[in-house]
Amino acid sequence: ACDDTNIFITPGFEFRVVDLLLTNFHLPKSTLMMLVSAFSGYEHIMALYQHAIEARYRFFSYGDAMLLQRRLASETETIATC
């Protein structure tokens, strides 16, 4: 039988195992952008992307990478919604 899952990681999700994430710069409004925002915090990710644009980093699959640290549960932020 086929079943669907209702798992979707969005900002506010509490990661319990992973502390660091090595990834590239993702397309805006993608599910991968949601993942890194959930992992490291939306405002933090937006600041990183602003820096990357200003510094002319390369984006997407063959571009530059970033090492992200997990946002701690004690850190609070306002999460933007679309």
Coordinates of C-alpha atoms in Angstrom, one line a residue, residues 33-67:
M33 CA 15.9 27.3 1.6
M34 CA 13.2 26.3 4.1
L35 CA 15.5 23.5 5.4
V36 CA 18.5 25.8 6.0
S37 CA 16.2 28.5 7.5
A38 CA 14.8 26.0 9.9
F39 CA 18.3 24.8 10.8
S40 CA 20.1 28.1 11.3
G41 CA 17.4 30.7 11.6
Y42 CA 15.6 32.7 8.9
E43 CA 17.1 36.1 9.7
H44 CA 20.6 34.6 10.0
I45 CA 20.2 32.9 6.5
M46 CA 18.9 36.1 5.0
A47 CA 22.0 38.0 6.3
L48 CA 24.3 35.3 4.9
Y49 CA 22.6 35.5 1.5
Q50 CA 22.9 39.3 1.5
H51 CA 26.6 39.0 2.3
A52 CA 27.0 36.3 -0.4
I53 CA 25.4 38.6 -3.0
E54 CA 27.5 41.6 -2.1
A55 CA 30.7 39.5 -2.1
R56 CA 29.7 37.9 -5.5
Y57 CA 29.7 34.3 -4.2
R58 CA 28.6 31.6 -6.7
F59 CA 25.2 30.1 -6.1
F60 CA 23.5 26.8 -6.7
S61 CA 24.9 23.3 -7.3
Y62 CA 28.4 24.3 -8.6
G63 CA 28.8 27.4 -6.5
D64 CA 30.3 28.2 -3.1
A65 CA 29.4 26.3 0.1
M66 CA 28.6 27.4 3.6
L67 CA 28.9 25.7 6.9

